[in-house]
Amino acid sequence: ELISCGKGGFVDDNIIDYVSLPAEMFNKHKEYFAQYAHGDSMINANIHEGDLVIFEKCSDFVNGMIGCFCIDENKATCKRLSITDGQIILLPENPSYVPILVPIEAFKCVGKLAFVVNDRREEKDK
């Protein structure tokens, strides 16, 4: 799966791959999911194209958190959450992108950022 680090991508529960990571990284009482980053809107948060972004499943959210958010029934994006005067704004971490204003009825938190496994291979697909 890819998580949009741009304008938003589709969400589904299809598992396409399994990745092994050290158990010490995780809380055994929590659930996690991972997606590969697609886009460059979160580069100033050290999330780059091709990185493995690991989220802790949760529906709770707090102002300022980076998470996986649904912006309608089946579009999700990775952004920083800003709640100002009851308005939900998803902020990119790249000045080339504009914030996304989300109506409260169309907003859902799917998970909060837990880890980023940076893809630093020299020969990345361009």
Tab-separated table of C-alpha atoms in Angstrom:
chain	number	residue	atom	x	y	z
A	1	GLU	CA	0.000	0.000	0.000
A	2	LEU	CA	1.025	3.597	-0.528
A	3	ILE	CA	0.150	6.478	1.784
A	4	SER	CA	-0.198	9.738	-0.020
A	5	CYS	CA	2.255	12.397	1.029
A	6	GLY	CA	0.654	14.659	-1.531
A	7	LYS	CA	-3.023	15.292	-2.206
A	8	GLY	CA	-4.518	12.028	-0.897
A	9	GLY	CA	-4.842	8.444	-2.042
A	10	PHE	CA	-7.324	5.614	-1.722
A	11	VAL	CA	-7.701	3.564	1.434
A	12	ASP	CA	-8.449	-0.121	1.665
A	13	ASP	CA	-7.592	-2.957	3.989
A	14	ASN	CA	-5.811	-5.151	1.465
A	15	ILE	CA	-2.552	-6.564	2.786
A	16	ILE	CA	0.027	-6.631	0.032
A	17	ASP	CA	3.172	-7.522	1.938
A	18	TYR	CA	4.624	-8.354	5.333
A	19	VAL	CA	7.727	-6.714	6.803
A	20	SER	CA	9.760	-7.968	9.761
A	21	LEU	CA	10.991	-5.393	12.244
A	22	PRO	CA	12.403	-5.818	15.754
A	23	ALA	CA	9.654	-6.529	18.289
A	24	GLU	CA	11.297	-4.089	20.720
A	25	MET	CA	10.125	-1.240	18.490
A	26	PHE	CA	6.480	-1.969	19.230
A	27	ASN	CA	4.083	-2.077	22.149
A	28	LYS	CA	2.565	-5.574	22.175
A	29	HIS	CA	-0.750	-4.136	23.363
A	30	LYS	CA	-1.188	-1.913	20.318
A	31	GLU	CA	-1.889	-2.549	16.640
A	32	TYR	CA	0.158	-1.085	13.821
A	33	PHE	CA	0.001	-0.776	10.068
A	34	ALA	CA	2.555	0.402	7.549
A	35	GLN	CA	2.438	2.008	4.152
A	36	TYR	CA	5.066	3.218	1.728
A	37	ALA	CA	5.240	6.993	1.312
A	38	HIS	CA	4.217	8.335	-2.060
A	39	GLY	CA	4.963	11.991	-2.732
A	40	ASP	CA	7.075	14.687	-1.138
A	41	SER	CA	4.673	16.769	0.959
A	42	MET	CA	6.186	15.485	4.233
A	43	ILE	CA	9.912	15.822	3.459
A	44	ASN	CA	10.536	18.342	6.256
A	45	ALA	CA	9.255	15.692	8.697
A	46	ASN	CA	11.867	13.285	7.265
A	47	ILE	CA	9.274	11.283	5.312
A	48	HIS	CA	10.445	10.775	1.743
A	49	GLU	CA	9.184	8.954	-1.331
A	50	GLY	CA	9.558	5.199	-0.792
A	51	ASP	CA	9.995	5.337	2.993
A	52	LEU	CA	8.077	2.814	5.065
A	53	VAL	CA	5.734	4.804	7.307
A	54	ILE	CA	4.492	2.890	10.350
A	55	PHE	CA	1.368	4.074	12.154
A	56	GLU	CA	-0.164	3.002	15.440
A	57	LYS	CA	-3.845	2.326	14.810
A	58	CYS	CA	-5.966	4.837	16.676
A	59	SER	CA	-9.000	7.014	16.230
A	60	ASP	CA	-7.992	9.580	18.858
A	61	PHE	CA	-6.125	12.642	17.696
A	62	VAL	CA	-4.367	15.641	19.172
A	63	ASN	CA	-3.435	18.963	17.699
A	64	GLY	CA	0.022	18.870	16.078
A	65	MET	CA	0.279	15.113	15.610
A	66	ILE	CA	1.448	13.542	12.357
A	67	GLY	CA	-0.893	10.801	11.316
A	68	CYS	CA	-2.813	8.924	8.683
A	69	PHE	CA	-6.106	10.746	8.144
A	70	CYS	CA	-9.112	9.974	5.984
A	71	ILE	CA	-10.356	13.059	4.218
A	72	ASP	CA	-13.468	11.419	2.827
A	73	GLU	CA	-14.803	7.871	2.699
A	74	ASN	CA	-11.755	6.310	1.038
A	75	LYS	CA	-8.997	8.911	0.616
A	76	ALA	CA	-6.162	8.983	3.123
A	77	THR	CA	-3.128	11.162	3.517
A	78	CYS	CA	-0.182	11.557	5.876
A	79	LYS	CA	-0.052	15.098	7.269
A	80	ARG	CA	0.348	17.127	10.453
A	81	LEU	CA	-2.994	17.884	12.120
A	82	SER	CA	-3.947	21.417	13.072
A	83	ILE	CA	-7.201	22.194	14.841
A	84	THR	CA	-7.913	25.913	14.954
A	85	ASP	CA	-11.260	27.342	16.090
A	86	GLY	CA	-12.934	23.987	15.372
A	87	GLN	CA	-11.520	23.858	11.821
A	88	ILE	CA	-9.509	20.784	10.857
A	89	ILE	CA	-6.485	21.589	8.713
A	90	LEU	CA	-4.019	18.988	7.441
A	91	LEU	CA	-0.626	20.590	7.076
A	92	PRO	CA	2.085	19.434	4.697
A	93	GLU	CA	5.716	19.548	5.810
A	94	ASN	CA	6.813	21.028	2.473
A	95	PRO	CA	6.149	24.682	1.567
A	96	SER	CA	5.365	23.666	-2.040
A	97	TYR	CA	2.018	22.271	-0.868
A	98	VAL	CA	-1.043	24.034	0.501
A	99	PRO	CA	-2.880	22.963	3.655
A	100	ILE	CA	-6.005	20.832	3.231
A	101	LEU	CA	-9.153	22.101	4.948
A	102	VAL	CA	-11.313	19.141	5.949
A	103	PRO	CA	-14.962	19.319	6.995
A	104	ILE	CA	-15.367	17.661	10.396
A	105	GLU	CA	-17.946	15.217	9.004
A	106	ALA	CA	-15.460	14.000	6.374
A	107	PHE	CA	-12.519	13.626	8.795
A	108	LYS	CA	-11.304	10.434	10.431
A	109	CYS	CA	-8.041	9.598	12.177
A	110	VAL	CA	-6.781	6.154	11.168
A	111	GLY	CA	-3.441	6.163	12.972
A	112	LYS	CA	-0.681	8.229	14.502
A	113	LEU	CA	2.887	8.188	13.243
A	114	ALA	CA	5.007	5.679	15.151
A	115	PHE	CA	8.152	5.212	13.008
A	116	VAL	CA	9.610	5.988	9.623
A	117	VAL	CA	11.998	3.532	8.012
A	118	ASN	CA	13.907	5.754	5.622
A	119	ASP	CA	14.795	4.331	2.218
A	120	ARG	CA	18.327	5.609	1.669
A	121	ARG	CA	19.394	3.289	-1.122
A	122	GLU	CA	21.471	5.121	-3.671
A	123	GLU	CA	19.672	3.653	-6.670
A	124	LYS	CA	16.097	4.734	-6.049
A	125	ASP	CA	13.607	4.699	-8.888
A	126	LYS	CA	13.308	8.153	-10.349
